[in-house]
PDB file of C-alpha atoms in Angstrom:
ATOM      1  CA  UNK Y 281      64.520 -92.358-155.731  1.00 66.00           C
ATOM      2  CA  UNK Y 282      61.553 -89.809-156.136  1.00 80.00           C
ATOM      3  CA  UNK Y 283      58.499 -90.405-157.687  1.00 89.00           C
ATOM      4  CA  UNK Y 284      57.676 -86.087-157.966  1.00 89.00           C
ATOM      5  CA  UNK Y 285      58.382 -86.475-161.109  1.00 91.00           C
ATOM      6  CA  UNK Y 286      57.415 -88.734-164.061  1.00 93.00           C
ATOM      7  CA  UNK Y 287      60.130 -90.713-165.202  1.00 93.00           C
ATOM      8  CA  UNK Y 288      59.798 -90.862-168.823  1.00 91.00           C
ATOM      9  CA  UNK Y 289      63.241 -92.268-169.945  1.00 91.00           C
ATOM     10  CA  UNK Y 290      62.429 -95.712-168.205  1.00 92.00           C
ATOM     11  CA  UNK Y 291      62.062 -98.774-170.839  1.00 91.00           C
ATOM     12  CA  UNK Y 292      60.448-102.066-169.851  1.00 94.00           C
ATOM     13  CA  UNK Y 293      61.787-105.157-170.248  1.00 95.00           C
ATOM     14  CA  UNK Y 294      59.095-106.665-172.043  1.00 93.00           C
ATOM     15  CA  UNK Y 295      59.013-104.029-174.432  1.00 90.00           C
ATOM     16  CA  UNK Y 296      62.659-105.099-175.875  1.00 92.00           C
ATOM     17  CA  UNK Y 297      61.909-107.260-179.241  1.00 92.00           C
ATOM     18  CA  UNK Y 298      65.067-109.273-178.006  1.00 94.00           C
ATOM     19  CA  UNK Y 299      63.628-109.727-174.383  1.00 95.00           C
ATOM     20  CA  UNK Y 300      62.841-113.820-173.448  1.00 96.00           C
ATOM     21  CA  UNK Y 301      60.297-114.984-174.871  1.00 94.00           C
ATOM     22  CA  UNK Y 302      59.566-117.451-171.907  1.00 95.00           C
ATOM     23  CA  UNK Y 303      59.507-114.521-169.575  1.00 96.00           C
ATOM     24  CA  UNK Y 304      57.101-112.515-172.184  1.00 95.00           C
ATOM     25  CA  UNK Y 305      54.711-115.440-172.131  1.00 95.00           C
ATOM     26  CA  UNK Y 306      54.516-116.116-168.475  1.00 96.00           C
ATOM     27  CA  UNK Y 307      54.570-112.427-167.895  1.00 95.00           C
ATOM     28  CA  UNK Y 308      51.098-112.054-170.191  1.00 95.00           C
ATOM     29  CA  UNK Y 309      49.554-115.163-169.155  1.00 94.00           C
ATOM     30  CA  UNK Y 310      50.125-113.572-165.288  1.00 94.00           C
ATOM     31  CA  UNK Y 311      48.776-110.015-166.466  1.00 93.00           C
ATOM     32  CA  UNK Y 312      45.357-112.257-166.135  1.00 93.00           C
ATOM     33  CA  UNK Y 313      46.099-111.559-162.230  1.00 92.00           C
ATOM     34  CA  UNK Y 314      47.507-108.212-161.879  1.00 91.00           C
ATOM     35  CA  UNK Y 315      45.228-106.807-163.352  1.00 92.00           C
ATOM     36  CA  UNK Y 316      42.781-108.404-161.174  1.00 90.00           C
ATOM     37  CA  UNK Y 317      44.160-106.915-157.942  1.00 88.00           C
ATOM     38  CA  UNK Y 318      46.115-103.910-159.070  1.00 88.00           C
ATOM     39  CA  UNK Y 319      43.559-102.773-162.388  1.00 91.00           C
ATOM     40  CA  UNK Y 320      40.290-100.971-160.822  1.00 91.00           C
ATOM     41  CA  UNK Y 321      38.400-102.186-164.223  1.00 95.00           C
ATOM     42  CA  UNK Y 322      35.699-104.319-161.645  1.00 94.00           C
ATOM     43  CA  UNK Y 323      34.539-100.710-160.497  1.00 94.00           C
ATOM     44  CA  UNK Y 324      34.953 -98.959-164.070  1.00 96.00           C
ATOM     45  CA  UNK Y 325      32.912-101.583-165.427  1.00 97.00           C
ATOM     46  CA  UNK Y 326      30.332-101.410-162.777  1.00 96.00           C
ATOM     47  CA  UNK Y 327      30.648 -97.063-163.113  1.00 95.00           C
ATOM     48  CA  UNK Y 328      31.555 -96.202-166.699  1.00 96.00           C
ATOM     49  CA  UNK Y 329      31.297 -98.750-168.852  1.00 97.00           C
ATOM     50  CA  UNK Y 330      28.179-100.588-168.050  1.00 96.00           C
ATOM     51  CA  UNK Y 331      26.275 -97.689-168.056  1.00 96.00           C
ATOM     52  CA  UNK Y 332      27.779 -96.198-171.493  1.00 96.00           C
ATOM     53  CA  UNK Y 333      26.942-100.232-172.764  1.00 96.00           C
ATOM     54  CA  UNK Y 334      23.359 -99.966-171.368  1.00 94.00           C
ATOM     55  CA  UNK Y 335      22.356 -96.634-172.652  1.00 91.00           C
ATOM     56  CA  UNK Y 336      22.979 -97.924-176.229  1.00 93.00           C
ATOM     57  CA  UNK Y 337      19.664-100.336-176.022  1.00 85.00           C
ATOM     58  CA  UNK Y 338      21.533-102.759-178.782  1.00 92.00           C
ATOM     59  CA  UNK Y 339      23.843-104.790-179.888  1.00 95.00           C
ATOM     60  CA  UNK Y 340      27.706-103.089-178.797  1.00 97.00           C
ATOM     61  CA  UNK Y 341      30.836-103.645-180.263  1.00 97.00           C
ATOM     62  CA  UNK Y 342      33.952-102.519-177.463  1.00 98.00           C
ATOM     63  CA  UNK Y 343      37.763-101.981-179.162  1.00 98.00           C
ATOM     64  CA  UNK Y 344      40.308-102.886-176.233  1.00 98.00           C
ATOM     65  CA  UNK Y 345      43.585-101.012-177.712  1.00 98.00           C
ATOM     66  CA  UNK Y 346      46.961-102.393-176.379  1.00 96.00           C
ATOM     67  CA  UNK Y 347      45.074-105.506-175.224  1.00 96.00           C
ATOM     68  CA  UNK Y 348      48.268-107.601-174.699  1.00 95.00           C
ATOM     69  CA  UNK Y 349      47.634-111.175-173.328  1.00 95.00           C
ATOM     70  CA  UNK Y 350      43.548-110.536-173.503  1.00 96.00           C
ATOM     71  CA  UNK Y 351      43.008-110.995-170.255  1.00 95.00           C
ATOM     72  CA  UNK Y 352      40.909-107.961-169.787  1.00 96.00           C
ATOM     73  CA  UNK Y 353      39.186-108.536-172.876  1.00 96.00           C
ATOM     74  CA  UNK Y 354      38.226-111.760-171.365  1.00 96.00           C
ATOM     75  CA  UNK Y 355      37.162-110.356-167.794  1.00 96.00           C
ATOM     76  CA  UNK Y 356      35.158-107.932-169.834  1.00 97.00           C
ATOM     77  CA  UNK Y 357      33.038-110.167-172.076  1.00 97.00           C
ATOM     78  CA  UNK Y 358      32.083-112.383-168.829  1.00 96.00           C
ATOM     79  CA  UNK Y 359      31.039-108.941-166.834  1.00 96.00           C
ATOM     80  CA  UNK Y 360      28.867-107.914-170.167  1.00 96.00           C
ATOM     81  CA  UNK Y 361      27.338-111.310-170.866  1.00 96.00           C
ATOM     82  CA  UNK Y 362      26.305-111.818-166.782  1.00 96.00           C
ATOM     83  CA  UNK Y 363      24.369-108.337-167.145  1.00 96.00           C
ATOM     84  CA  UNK Y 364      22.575-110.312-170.892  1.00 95.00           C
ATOM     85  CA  UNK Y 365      24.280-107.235-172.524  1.00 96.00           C
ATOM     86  CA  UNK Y 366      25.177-108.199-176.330  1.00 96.00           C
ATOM     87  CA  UNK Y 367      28.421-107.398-176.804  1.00 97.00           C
ATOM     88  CA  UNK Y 368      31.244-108.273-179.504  1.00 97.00           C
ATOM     89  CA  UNK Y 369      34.852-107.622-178.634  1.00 98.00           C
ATOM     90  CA  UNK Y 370      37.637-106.805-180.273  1.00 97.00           C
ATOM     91  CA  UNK Y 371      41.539-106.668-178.989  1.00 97.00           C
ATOM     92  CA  UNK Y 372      44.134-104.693-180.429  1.00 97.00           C
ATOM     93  CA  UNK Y 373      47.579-105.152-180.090  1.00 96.00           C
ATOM     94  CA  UNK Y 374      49.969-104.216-182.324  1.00 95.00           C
ATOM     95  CA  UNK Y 375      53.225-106.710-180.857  1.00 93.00           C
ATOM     96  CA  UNK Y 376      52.597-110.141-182.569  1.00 93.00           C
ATOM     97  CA  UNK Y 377      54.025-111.636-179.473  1.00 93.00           C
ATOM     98  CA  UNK Y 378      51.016-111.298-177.737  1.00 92.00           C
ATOM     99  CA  UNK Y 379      48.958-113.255-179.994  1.00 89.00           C
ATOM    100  CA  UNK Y 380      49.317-116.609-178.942  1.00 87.00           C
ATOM    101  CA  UNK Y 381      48.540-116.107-175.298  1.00 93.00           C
ATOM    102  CA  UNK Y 382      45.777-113.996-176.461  1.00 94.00           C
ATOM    103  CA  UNK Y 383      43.806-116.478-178.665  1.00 90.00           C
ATOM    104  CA  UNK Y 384      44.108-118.852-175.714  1.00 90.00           C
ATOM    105  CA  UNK Y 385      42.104-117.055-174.544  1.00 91.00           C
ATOM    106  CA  UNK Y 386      39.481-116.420-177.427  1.00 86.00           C
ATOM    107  CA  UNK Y 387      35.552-117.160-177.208  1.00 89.00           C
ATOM    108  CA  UNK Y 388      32.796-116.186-178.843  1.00 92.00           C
ATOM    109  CA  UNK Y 389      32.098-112.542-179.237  1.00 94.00           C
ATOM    110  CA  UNK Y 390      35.398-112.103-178.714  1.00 97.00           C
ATOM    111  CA  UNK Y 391      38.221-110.981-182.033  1.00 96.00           C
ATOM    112  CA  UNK Y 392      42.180-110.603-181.013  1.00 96.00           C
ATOM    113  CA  UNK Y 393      44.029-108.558-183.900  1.00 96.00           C
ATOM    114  CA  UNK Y 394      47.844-107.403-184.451  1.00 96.00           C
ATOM    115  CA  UNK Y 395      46.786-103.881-185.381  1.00 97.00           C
ATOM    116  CA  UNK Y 396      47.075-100.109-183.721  1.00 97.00           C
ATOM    117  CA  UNK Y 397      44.650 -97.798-183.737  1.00 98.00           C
ATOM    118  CA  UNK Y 398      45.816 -95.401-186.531  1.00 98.00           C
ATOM    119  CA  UNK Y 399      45.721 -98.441-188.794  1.00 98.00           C
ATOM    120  CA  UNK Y 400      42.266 -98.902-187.374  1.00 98.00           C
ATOM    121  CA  UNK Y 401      41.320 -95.459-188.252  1.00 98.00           C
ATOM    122  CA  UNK Y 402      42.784 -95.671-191.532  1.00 97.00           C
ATOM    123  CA  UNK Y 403      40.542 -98.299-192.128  1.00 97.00           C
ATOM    124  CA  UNK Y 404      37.734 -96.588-191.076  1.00 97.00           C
ATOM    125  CA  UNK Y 405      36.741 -99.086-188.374  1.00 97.00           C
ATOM    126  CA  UNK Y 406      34.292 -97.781-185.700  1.00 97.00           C
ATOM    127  CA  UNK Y 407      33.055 -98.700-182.346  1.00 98.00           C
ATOM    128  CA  UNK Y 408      30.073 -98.238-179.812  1.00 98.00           C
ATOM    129  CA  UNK Y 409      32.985 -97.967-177.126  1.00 98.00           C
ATOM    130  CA  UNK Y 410      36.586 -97.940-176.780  1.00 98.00           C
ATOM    131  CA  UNK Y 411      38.836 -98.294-173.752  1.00 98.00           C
ATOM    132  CA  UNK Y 412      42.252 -99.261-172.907  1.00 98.00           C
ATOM    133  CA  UNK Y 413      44.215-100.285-169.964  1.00 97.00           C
ATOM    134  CA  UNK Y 414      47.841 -99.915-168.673  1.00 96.00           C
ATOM    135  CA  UNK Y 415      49.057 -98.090-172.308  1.00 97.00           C
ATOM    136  CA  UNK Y 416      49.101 -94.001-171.977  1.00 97.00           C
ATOM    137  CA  UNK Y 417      52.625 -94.324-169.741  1.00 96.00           C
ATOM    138  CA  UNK Y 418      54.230 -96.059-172.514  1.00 94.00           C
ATOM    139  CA  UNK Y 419      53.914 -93.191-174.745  1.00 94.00           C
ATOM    140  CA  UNK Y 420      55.850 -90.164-175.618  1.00 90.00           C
ATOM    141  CA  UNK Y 421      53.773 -86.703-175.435  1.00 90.00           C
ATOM    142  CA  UNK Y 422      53.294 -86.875-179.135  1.00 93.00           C
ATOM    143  CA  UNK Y 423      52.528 -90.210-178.880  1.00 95.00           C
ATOM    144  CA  UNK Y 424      50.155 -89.861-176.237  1.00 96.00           C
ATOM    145  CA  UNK Y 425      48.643 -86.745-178.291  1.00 96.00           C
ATOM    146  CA  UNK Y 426      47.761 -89.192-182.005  1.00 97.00           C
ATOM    147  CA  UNK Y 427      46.853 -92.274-179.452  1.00 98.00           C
ATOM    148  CA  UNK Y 428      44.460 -90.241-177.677  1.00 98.00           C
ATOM    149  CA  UNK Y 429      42.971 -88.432-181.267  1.00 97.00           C
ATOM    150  CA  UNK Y 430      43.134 -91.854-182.626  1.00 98.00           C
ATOM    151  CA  UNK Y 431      40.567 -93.151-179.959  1.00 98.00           C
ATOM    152  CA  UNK Y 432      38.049 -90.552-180.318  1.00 98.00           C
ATOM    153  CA  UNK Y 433      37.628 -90.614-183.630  1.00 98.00           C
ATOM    154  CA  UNK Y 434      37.405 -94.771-183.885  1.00 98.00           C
ATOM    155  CA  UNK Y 435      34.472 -94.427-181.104  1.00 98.00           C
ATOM    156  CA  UNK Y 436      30.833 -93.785-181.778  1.00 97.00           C
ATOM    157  CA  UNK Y 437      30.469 -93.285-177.735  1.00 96.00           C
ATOM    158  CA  UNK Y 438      32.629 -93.597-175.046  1.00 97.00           C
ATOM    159  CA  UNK Y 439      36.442 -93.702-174.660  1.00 98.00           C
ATOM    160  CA  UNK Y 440      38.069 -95.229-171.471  1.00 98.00           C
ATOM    161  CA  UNK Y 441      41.636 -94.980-170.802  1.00 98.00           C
ATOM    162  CA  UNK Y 442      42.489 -96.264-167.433  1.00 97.00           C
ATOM    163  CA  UNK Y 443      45.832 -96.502-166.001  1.00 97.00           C
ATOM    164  CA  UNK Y 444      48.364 -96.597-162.986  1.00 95.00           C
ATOM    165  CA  UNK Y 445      48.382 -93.259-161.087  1.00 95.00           C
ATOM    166  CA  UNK Y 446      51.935 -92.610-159.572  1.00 95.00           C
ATOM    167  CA  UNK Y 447      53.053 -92.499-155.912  1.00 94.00           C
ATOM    168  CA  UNK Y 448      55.008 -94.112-153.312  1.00 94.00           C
ATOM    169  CA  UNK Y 449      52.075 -96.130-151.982  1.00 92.00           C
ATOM    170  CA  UNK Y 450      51.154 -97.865-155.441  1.00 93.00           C
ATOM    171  CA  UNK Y 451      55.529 -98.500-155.457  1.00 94.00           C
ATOM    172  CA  UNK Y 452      55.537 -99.657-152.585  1.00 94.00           C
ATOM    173  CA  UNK Y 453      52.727-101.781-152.498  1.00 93.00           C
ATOM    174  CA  UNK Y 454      53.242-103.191-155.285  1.00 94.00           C
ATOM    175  CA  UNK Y 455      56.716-104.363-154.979  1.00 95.00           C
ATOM    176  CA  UNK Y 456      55.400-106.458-152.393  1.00 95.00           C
ATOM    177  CA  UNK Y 457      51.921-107.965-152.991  1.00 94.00           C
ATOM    178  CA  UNK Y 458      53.438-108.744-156.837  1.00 94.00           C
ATOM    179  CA  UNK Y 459      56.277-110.587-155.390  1.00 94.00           C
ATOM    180  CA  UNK Y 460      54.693-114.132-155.311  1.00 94.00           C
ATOM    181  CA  UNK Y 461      53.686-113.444-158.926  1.00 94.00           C
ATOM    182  CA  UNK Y 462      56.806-112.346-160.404  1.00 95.00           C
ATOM    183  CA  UNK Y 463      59.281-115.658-160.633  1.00 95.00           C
ATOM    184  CA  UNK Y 464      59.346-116.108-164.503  1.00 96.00           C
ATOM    185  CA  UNK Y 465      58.069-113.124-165.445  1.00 96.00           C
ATOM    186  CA  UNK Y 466      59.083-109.333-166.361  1.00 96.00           C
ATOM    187  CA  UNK Y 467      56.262-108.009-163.645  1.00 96.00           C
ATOM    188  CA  UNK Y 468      58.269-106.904-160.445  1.00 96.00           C
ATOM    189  CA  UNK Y 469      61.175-104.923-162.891  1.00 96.00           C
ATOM    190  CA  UNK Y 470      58.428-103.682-165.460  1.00 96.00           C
ATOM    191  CA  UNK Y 471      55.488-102.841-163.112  1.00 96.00           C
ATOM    192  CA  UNK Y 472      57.743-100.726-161.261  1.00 96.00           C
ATOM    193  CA  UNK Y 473      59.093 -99.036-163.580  1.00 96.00           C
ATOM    194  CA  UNK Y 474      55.200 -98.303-164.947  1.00 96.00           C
ATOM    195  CA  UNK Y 475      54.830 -96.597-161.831  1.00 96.00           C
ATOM    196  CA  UNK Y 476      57.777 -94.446-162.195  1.00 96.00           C
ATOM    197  CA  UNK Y 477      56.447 -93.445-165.932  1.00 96.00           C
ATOM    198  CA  UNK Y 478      53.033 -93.010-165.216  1.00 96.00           C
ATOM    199  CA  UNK Y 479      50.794 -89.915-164.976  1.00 96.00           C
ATOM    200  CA  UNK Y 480      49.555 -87.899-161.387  1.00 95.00           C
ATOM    201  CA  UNK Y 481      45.958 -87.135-163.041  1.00 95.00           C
ATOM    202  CA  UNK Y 482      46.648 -82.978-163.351  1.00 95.00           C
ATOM    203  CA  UNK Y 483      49.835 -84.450-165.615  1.00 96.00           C
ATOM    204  CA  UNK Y 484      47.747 -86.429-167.846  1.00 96.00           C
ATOM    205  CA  UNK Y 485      44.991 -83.944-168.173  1.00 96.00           C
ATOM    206  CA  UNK Y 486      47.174 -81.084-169.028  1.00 96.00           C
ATOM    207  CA  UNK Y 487      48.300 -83.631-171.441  1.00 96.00           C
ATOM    208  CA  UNK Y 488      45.654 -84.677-173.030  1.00 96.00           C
ATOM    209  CA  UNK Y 489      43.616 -81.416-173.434  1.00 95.00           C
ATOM    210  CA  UNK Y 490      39.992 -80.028-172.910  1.00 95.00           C
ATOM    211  CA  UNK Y 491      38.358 -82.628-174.318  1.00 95.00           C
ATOM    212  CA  UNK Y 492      39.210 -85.439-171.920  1.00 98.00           C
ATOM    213  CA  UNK Y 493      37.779 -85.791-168.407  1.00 97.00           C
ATOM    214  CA  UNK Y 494      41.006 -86.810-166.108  1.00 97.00           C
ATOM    215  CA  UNK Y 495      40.200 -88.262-162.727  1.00 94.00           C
ATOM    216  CA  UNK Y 496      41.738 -89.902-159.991  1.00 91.00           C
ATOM    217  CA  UNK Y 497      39.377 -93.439-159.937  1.00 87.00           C
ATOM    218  CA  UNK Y 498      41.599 -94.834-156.670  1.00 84.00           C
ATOM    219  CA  UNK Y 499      44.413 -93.993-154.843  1.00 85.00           C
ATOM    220  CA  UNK Y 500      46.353 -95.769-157.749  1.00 92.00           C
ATOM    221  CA  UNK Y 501      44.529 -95.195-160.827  1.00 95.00           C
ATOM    222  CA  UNK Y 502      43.856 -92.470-162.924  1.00 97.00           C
ATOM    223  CA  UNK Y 503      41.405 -92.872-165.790  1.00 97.00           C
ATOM    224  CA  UNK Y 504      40.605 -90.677-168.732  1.00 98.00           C
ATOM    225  CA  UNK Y 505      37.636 -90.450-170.327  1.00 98.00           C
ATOM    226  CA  UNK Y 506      36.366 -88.627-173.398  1.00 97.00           C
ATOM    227  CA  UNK Y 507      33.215 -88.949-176.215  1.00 97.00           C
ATOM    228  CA  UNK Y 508      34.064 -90.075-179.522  1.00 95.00           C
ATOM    229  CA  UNK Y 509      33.667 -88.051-182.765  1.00 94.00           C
ATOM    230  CA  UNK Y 510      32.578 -91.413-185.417  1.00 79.00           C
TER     231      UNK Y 510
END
């Protein structure tokens, strides 16, 4: 198998409508610890978002789009409220499944929604920042084009896309250290195949345009990052 080039055909499991829903739910409610070890948001928190939160000298209100189980949401919040920065939180998602697992997880400051962000911008919601994690590989090129146009114009500041950067180390790696995770769950099958969809950063910034800053945050992350128009 070759990992030169993005494998866009791929489907995950979990995003069949039909797929367990045991598996979903144990797969979300382990997300908490993937993302933990495999994410990088513990150094773009420290690096990009912190800072953006800081320089606003008020009150912030952060969208997490595709915010699944809510773990990162979660993380998040904690991170803000150690540094006493005032922060309400919203997460997006817009697969009902994800609900439950995600109000779990609910506290205050903190709002889960079955939405999307064009029916946020329809709405004409805005935000001080907005980020997302683990979503741009799931999307066609024109999806990737309105989800990315979408952000910008919800945010009155920063937008933060972070995601899996693709190579034979983060495969390979991966198919090992998620292996005590995985029983249960979708996250040995699915995480791979992330890999195979996702984006070498050059890819994703010739995808996403001018506008976007596209950088390689760790040897298996890629993160985008761009300034809103609201």
């Amino acid at each position: 198998m070759s990992l030169s080039v993005r494998d866009a055909e791929l489907v995950e499991l979990m995003d069949d409508p039909a797929c367990d829903p045991r598996r979903l739910h144990a797969t979300l409610r382990r997300f908490d610890t993937v993302n933990r070890l495999f994410s990088g948001w513990g150094a773009t928190y420290r690096r990009v978002l912190r800072p953006a939160l800081l320089g606003l000298d008020r009150p912030a209100r952060v969208l997490d789009l595709g915010s699944g189980g809510g773990d990162l949401v979660t993380r998040l919040a904690r991170l803000s409220r150690r540094d006493g920065l005032d922060v309400t939180w919203v997460g997006a998602d817009p697969d009902p499944r994800s609900l439950d697992v995600a109000r779990a997880r609910a506290a205050p400051g903190i709002e889960f929604r079955v939405t999307d962000a064009a029916a946020l911008r329809r709405a004409g919601e805005t935000f001080d920042v907005v980020i997302s994690n683990h979503v741009l590989h799931h999307l066609s090129r024109d999806e990737l084009a309105a989800f990315a146009s979408d952000s910008l114009a919800l945010s009155r500041g920063r937008v933060i896309h972070s995601d899996i950067r693709r190579s034979r180390a983060a495969y390979g790696l991966y198919a090992v250290a998620v292996t005590p995770f995985a029983p249960g769950t979708f996250l040995r099958t699915d995480g791979l195949r992330s890999i195979r969809r996702s984006y070498l950063p050059r890819e994703l910034g010739d995808a996403l345009g001018p506008r976007w800053r596209v950088e390689a945050a760790s040897p298996f992350r890629v993160l985008a990052v761009g300034n809103g128009d609201a």
